[in-house]
Coordinates of C-alpha atoms in Angstrom, one line a residue:
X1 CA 0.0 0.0 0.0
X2 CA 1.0 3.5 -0.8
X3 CA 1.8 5.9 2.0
X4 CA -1.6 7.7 1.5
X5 CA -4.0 4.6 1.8
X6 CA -2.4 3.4 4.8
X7 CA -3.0 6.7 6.4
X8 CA -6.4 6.2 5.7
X9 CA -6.4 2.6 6.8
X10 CA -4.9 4.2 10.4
X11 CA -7.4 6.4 10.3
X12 CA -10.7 4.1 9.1
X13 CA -9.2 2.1 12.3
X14 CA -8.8 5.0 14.7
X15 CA -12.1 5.8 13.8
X16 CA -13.6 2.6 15.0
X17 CA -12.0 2.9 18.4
X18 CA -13.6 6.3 19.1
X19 CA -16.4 5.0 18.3
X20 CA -17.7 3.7 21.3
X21 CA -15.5 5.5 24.2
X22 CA -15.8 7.5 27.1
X23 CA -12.8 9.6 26.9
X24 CA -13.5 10.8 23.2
X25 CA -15.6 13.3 22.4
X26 CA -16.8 14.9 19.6
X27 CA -13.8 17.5 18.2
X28 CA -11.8 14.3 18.6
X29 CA -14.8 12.4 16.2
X30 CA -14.5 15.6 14.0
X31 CA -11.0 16.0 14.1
X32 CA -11.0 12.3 12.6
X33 CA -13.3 12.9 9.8
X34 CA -11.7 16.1 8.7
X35 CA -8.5 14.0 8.5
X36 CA -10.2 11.6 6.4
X37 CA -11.4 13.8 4.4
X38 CA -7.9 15.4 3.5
X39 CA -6.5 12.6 3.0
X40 CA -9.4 11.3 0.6
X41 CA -8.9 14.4 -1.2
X42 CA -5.9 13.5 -1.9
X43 CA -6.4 10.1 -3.0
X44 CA -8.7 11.8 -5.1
X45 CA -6.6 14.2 -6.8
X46 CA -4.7 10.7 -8.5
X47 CA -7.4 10.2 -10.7
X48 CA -5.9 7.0 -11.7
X49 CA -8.8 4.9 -11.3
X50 CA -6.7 2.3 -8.6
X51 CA -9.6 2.6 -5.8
X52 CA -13.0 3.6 -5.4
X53 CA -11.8 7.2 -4.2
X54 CA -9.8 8.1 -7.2
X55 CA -12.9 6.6 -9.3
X56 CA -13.6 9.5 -11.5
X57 CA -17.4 7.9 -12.7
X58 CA -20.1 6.1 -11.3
X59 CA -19.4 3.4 -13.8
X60 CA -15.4 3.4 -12.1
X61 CA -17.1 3.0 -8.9
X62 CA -19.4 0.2 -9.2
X63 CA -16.8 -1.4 -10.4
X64 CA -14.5 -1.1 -7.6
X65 CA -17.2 -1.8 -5.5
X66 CA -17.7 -5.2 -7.3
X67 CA -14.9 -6.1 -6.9
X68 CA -14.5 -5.2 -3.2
X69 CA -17.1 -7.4 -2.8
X70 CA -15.4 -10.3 -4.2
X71 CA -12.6 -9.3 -1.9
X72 CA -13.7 -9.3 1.7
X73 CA -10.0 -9.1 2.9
X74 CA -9.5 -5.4 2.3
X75 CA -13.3 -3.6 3.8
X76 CA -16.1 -4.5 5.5
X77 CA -19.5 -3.5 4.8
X78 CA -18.9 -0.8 7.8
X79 CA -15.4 0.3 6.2
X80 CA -16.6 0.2 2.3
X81 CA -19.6 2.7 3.7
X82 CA -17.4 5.0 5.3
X83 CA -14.8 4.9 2.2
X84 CA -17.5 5.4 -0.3
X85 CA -19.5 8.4 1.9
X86 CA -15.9 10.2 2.2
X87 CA -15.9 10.0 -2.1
X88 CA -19.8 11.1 -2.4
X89 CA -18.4 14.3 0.2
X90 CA -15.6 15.1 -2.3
X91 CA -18.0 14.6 -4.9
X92 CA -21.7 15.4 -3.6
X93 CA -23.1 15.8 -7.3
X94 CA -22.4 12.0 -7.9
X95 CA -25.0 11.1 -4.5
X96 CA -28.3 11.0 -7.2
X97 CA -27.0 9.4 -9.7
X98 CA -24.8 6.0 -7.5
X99 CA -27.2 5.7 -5.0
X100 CA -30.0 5.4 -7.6
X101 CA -28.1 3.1 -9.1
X102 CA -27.0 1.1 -6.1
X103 CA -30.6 1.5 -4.8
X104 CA -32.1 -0.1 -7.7
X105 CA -29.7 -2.6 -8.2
X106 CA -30.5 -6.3 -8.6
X107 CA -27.7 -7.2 -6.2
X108 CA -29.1 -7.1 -3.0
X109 CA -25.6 -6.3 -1.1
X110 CA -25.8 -3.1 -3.2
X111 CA -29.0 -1.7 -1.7
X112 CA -27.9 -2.6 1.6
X113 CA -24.7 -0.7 1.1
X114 CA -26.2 2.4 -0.4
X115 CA -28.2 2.7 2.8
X116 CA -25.3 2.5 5.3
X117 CA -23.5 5.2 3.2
X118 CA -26.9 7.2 3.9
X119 CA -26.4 6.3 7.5
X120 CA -22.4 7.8 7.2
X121 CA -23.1 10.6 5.3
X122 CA -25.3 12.0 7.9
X123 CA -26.1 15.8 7.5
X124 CA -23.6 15.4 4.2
X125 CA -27.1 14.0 2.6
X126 CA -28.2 15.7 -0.1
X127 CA -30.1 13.1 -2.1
X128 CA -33.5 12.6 -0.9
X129 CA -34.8 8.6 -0.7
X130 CA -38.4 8.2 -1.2
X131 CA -39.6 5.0 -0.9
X132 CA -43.0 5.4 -1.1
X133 CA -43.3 7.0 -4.5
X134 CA -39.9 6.5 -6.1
X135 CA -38.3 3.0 -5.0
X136 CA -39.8 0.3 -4.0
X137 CA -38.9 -2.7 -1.1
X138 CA -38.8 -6.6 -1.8
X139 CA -41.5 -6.9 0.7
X140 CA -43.9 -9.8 -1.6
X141 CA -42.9 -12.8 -3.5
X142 CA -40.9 -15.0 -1.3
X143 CA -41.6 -17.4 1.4
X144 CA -41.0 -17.0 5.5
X145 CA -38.1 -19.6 5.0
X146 CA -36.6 -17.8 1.9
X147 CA -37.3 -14.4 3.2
X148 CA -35.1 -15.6 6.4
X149 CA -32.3 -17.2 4.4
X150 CA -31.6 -14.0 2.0
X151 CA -29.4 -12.0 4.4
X152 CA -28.3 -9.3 1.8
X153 CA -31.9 -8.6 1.1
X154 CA -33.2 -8.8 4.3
X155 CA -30.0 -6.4 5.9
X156 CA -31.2 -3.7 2.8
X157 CA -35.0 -4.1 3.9
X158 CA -33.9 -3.3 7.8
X159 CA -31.9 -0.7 6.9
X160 CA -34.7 1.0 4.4
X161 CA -37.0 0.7 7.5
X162 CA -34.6 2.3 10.1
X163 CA -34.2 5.0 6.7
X164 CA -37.9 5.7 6.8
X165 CA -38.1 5.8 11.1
X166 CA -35.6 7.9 11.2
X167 CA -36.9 10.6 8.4
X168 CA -40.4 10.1 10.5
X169 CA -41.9 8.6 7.6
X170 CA -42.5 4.7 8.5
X171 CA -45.7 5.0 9.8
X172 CA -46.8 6.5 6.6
X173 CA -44.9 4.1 4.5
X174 CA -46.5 1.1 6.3
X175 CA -50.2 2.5 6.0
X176 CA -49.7 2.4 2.3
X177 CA -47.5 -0.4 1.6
X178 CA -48.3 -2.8 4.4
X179 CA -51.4 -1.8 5.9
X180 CA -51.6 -5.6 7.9
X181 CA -48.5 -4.5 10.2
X182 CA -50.6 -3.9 12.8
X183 CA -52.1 -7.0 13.0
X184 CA -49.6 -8.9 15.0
X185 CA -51.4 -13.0 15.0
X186 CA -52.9 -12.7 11.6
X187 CA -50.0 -11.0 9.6
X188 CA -51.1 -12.6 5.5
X189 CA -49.3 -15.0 3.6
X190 CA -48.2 -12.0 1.0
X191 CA -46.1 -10.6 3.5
X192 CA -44.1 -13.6 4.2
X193 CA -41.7 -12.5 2.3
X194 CA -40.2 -10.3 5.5
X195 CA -37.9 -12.1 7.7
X196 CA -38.7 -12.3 11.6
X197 CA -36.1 -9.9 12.6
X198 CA -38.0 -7.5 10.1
X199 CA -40.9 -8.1 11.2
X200 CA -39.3 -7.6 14.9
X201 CA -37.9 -4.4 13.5
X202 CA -41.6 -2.7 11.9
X203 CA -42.9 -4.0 15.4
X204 CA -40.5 -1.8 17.7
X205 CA -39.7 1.1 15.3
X206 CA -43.9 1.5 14.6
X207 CA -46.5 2.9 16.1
X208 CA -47.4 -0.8 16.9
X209 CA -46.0 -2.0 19.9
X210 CA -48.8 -5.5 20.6
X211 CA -46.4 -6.3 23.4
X212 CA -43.4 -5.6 25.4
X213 CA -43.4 -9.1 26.3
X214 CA -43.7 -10.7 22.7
X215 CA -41.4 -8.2 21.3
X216 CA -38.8 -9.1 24.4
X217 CA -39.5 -13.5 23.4
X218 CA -39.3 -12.7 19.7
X219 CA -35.4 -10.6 20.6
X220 CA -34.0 -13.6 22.9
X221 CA -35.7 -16.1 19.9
X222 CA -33.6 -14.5 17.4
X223 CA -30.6 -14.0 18.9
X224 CA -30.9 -10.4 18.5
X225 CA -30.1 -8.5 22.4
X226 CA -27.0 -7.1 21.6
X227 CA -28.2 -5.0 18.4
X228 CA -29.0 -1.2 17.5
X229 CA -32.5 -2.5 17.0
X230 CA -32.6 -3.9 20.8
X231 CA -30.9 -0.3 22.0
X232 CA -34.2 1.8 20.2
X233 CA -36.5 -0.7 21.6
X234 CA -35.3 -0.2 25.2
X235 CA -35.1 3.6 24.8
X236 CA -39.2 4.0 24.0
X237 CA -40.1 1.9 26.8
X238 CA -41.3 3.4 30.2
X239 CA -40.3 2.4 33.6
X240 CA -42.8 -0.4 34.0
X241 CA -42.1 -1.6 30.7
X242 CA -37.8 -1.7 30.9
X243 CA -38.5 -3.5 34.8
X244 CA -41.1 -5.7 32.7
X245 CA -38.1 -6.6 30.2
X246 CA -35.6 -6.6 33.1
X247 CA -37.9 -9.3 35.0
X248 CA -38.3 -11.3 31.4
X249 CA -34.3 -11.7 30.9
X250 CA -33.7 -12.4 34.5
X251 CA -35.1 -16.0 34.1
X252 CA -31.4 -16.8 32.1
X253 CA -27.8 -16.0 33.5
X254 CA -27.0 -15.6 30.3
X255 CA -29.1 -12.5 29.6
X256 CA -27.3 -10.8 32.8
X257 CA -24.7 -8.3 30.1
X258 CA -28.0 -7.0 28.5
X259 CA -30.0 -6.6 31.4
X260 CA -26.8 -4.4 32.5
X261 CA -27.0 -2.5 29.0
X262 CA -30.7 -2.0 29.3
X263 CA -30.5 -0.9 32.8
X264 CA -27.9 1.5 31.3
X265 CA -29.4 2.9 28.5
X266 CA -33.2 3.4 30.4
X267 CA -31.6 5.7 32.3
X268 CA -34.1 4.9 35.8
X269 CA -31.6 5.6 39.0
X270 CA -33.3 2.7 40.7
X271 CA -31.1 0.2 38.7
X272 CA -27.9 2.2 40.0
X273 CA -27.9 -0.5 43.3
X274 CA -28.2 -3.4 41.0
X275 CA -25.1 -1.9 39.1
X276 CA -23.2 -1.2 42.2
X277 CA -23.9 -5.3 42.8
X278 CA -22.6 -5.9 39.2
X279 CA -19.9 -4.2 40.0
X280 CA -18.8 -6.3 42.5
X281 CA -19.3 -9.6 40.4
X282 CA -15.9 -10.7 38.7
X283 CA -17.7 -11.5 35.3
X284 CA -19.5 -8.5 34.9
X285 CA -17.1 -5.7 36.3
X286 CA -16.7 -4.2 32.6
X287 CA -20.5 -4.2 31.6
X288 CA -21.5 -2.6 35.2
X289 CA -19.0 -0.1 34.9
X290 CA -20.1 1.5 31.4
X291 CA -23.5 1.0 32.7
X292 CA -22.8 3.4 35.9
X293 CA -20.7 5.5 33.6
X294 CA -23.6 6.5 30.8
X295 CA -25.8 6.9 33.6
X296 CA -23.6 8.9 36.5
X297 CA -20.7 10.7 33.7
X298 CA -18.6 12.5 35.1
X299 CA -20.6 12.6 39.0
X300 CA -19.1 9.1 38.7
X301 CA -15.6 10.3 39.7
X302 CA -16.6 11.4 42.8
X303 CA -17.1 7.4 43.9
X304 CA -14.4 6.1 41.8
X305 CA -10.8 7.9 41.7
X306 CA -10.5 8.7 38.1
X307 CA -6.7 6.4 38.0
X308 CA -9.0 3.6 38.7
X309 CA -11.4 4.4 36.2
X310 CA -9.5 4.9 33.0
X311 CA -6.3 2.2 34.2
X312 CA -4.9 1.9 30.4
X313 CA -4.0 -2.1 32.2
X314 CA -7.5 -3.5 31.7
X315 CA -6.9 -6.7 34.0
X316 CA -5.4 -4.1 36.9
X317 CA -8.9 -1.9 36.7
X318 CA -11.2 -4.9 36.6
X319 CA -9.9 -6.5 39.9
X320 CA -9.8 -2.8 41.4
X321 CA -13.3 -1.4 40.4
X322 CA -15.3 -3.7 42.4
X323 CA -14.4 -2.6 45.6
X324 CA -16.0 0.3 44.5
X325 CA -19.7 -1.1 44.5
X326 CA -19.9 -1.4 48.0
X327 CA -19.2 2.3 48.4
X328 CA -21.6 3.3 45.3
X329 CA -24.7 1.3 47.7
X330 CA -23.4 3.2 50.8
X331 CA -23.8 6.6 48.9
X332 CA -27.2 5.2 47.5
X333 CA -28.3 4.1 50.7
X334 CA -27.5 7.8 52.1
X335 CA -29.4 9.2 48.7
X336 CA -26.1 10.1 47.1
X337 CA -25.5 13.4 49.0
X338 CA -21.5 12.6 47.5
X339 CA -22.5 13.2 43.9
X340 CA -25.0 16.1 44.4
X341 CA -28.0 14.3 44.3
X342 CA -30.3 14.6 47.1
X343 CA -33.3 12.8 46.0
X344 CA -35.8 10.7 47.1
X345 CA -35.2 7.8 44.4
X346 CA -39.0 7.9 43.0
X347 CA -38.8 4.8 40.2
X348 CA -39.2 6.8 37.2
X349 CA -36.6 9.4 37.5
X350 CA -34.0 8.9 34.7
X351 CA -30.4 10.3 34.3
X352 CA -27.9 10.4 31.4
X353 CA -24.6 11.3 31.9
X354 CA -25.2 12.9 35.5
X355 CA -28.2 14.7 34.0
X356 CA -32.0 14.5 34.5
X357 CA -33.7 13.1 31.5
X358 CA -35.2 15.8 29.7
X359 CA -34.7 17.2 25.8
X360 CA -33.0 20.1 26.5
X361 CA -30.3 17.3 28.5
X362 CA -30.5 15.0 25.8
X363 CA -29.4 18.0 23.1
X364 CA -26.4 19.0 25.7
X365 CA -25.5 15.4 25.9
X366 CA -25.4 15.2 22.1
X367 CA -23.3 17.9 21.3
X368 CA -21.4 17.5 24.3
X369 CA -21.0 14.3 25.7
X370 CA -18.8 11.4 25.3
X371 CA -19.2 9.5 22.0
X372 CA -20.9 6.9 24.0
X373 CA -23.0 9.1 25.6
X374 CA -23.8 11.0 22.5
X375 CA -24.8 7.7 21.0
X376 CA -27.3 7.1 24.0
X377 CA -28.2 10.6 23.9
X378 CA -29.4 10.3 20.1
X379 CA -31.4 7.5 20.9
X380 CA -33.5 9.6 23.1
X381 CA -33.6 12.2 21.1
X382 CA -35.3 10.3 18.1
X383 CA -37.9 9.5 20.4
X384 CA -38.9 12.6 21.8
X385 CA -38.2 14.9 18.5
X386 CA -40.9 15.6 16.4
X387 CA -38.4 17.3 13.8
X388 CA -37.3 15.2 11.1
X389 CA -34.4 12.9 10.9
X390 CA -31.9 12.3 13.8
X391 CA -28.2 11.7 12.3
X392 CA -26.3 9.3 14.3
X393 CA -23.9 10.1 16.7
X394 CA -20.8 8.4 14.1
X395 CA -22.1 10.0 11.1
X396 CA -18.8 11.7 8.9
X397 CA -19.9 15.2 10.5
X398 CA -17.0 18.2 9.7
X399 CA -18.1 20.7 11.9

């Protein structure tokens, strides 16, 4: 590799471990991408046709993006998004013309990438996707077991639906194109042709929730807990309903990490005692501590010496944070006078990142926080925004 692509490669990685981390925020996120984009500019400039970046046509770039596909060595799907949104930022007047193309595209691994380039792009967007009157979705003419076995097409359906919930336009979209949705035990035989994780996905990302319960047996039937799709559904619930989900996974030892993470991202302080008693468990030391962390921030410190915290030896801070639980359910116990708080722990009070739950919170959080914070900040904000279209909190953003 040339000197220039494996500065991107360092950076396409560095990226990945900002991602989720609560010591980067976002001018360190920004700093990345305008990085990335110099040095795709660059790339760029070679117009030699070696890569999808110094593509100079759509034609050029399909290609390359064949071909990547034949090659999984080089990109994943994640990577080849981020690549291809840094080349449609360099070159926004080529967004109508490739996604169309990709969009439309009889390979179904096309479609699905042309959405998570959507996804990278963020506020870069300036092609509008309409898939009520302009494209259409494979949502007829296969069978459950077919519809369950085509991954590509499937991944591309998922992400078109998450497309449409986040431009507040699913609801719409479903009326008209799948009016049945909200008949959860007598879904028809023409709409088999969804797989059960899609059908899981119109269920939690609708206006159609038949219930908490089902919705929790269909995510542990599929395998699916640890997924974006698992995060949104926690975020809409209320406090009866996360304890109602809590309850549900409790039954298996197994489920214990995403009971921590739902406990985490619902935000309700009454889970902080059952953290502080993760915390103390050998096996769950990491997942309690992140948990405590994107509820508490930075009030955290005042319970945990920040050396202990952010130990760069992993093995050293995992035997030393769970002394710390027993003093986080002294403070509790005391109402957590320590940490400012001086409340009297009613169920439904929610915190993010040492702050009450509330929109004008959630914004600071977003434009403020740690990027894992920022990411559970965004999910709250898509569900109490009426405006259109939150961008996510990894999205290729400049400024």
């Amino acid at each position: 590799m040339d000197k220039l692509t494996v500065q991107l490669t360092q950076l396409i990685a560095q990226r990945k471990v900002l991602s989720f981390n609560f010591c980067c925020y976002k001018e360190s996120f920004v700093d990345n991408t305008q990085k990335l984009v110099t040095v795709a500019h660059l790339i760029h400039a070679q117009n030699n046709n070696l890569c999808i970046l110094s593509a100079q046509n759509t034609t050029q770039i399909i290609e390359h993006l064949q071909a990547e596909h034949q090659n999984t060595e080089q990109y994943n799907e994640p990577e080849l998004a981020l690549v291809l949104a840094l080349k449609l930022i360099i070159k926004p007047q080529l967004q109508g013309e490739l996604l169309t193309i990709m969009l439309t595209s009889e390979q179904a691994y096309l479609q699905s990438l042309s959405l998570a380039v959507v996804k990278v792009l963020g506020d870069n967007l300036i092609f509008t996707i309409d898939f009520i009157n302009e494209f259409t979705l494979p949502i007829s003419g296969m069978s459950a077991d077919e519809a369950n076995e085509n991954t590509p097409q499937q991944a591309f359906i998922q992400k078109a639906l998450f497309t449409l919930y986040n431009s507040k336009k699913l609801t719409a979209y479903l009326s008209s194109e799948l009016p049945e949705y909200k008949q959860y035990d007598n879904r028809v035989a023409s709409s088999e042709s969804l797989s059960a994780i899609n059908w899981l996905t119109i269920d939690v990302l609708s206006d159609n929730k038949p219930d908490v319960q089902k919705i929790t047996t269909t995510f542990i039937q599929q395998e699916y807990l640890n997924s974006h799709l698992f995060d949104v559904f926690i975020t809409s619930l209320n406090e009866h309903e996360v304890t109602q989900v809590v309850n549900q996974l409790s039954v298996d030892d197994t489920h214990i990490p995403y009971i921590i993470h739902a406990m985490a991202l619902s935000g309700y302080i009454k889970f902080i005692p059952f953290l502080a008693q993760y915390l103390q468990q050998a096996n769950f030391v990491s997942d309690a501590y992140q948990a405590l962390r994107i509820i508490l921030g930075s009030k955290l410190d005042k319970l945990i010496p920040l050396n202990i915290q952010f130990n760069s030896e992993i093995d050293e801070r995992i035997k030393d944070l769970p002394y710390y639980g027993a003093k986080i359910l002294n403070a509790w116990q005391q109402g957590m006078p320590s940490i400012s708080f001086t409340f009297e722990q009613p169920d439904n009070k929610r915190l993010l990142n040492g702050l009450e739950l509330s929109i004008q919170a959630v914004e600071h959080v977003a434009m403020s926080g740690s990027q894992w914070h920022r990411y559970v900040a965004m999910l709250h904000q898509q569900q109490a925004n009426a405006t259109a279209y939150c961008y996510n909190a990894h999205a290729l953003a400049v400024n």
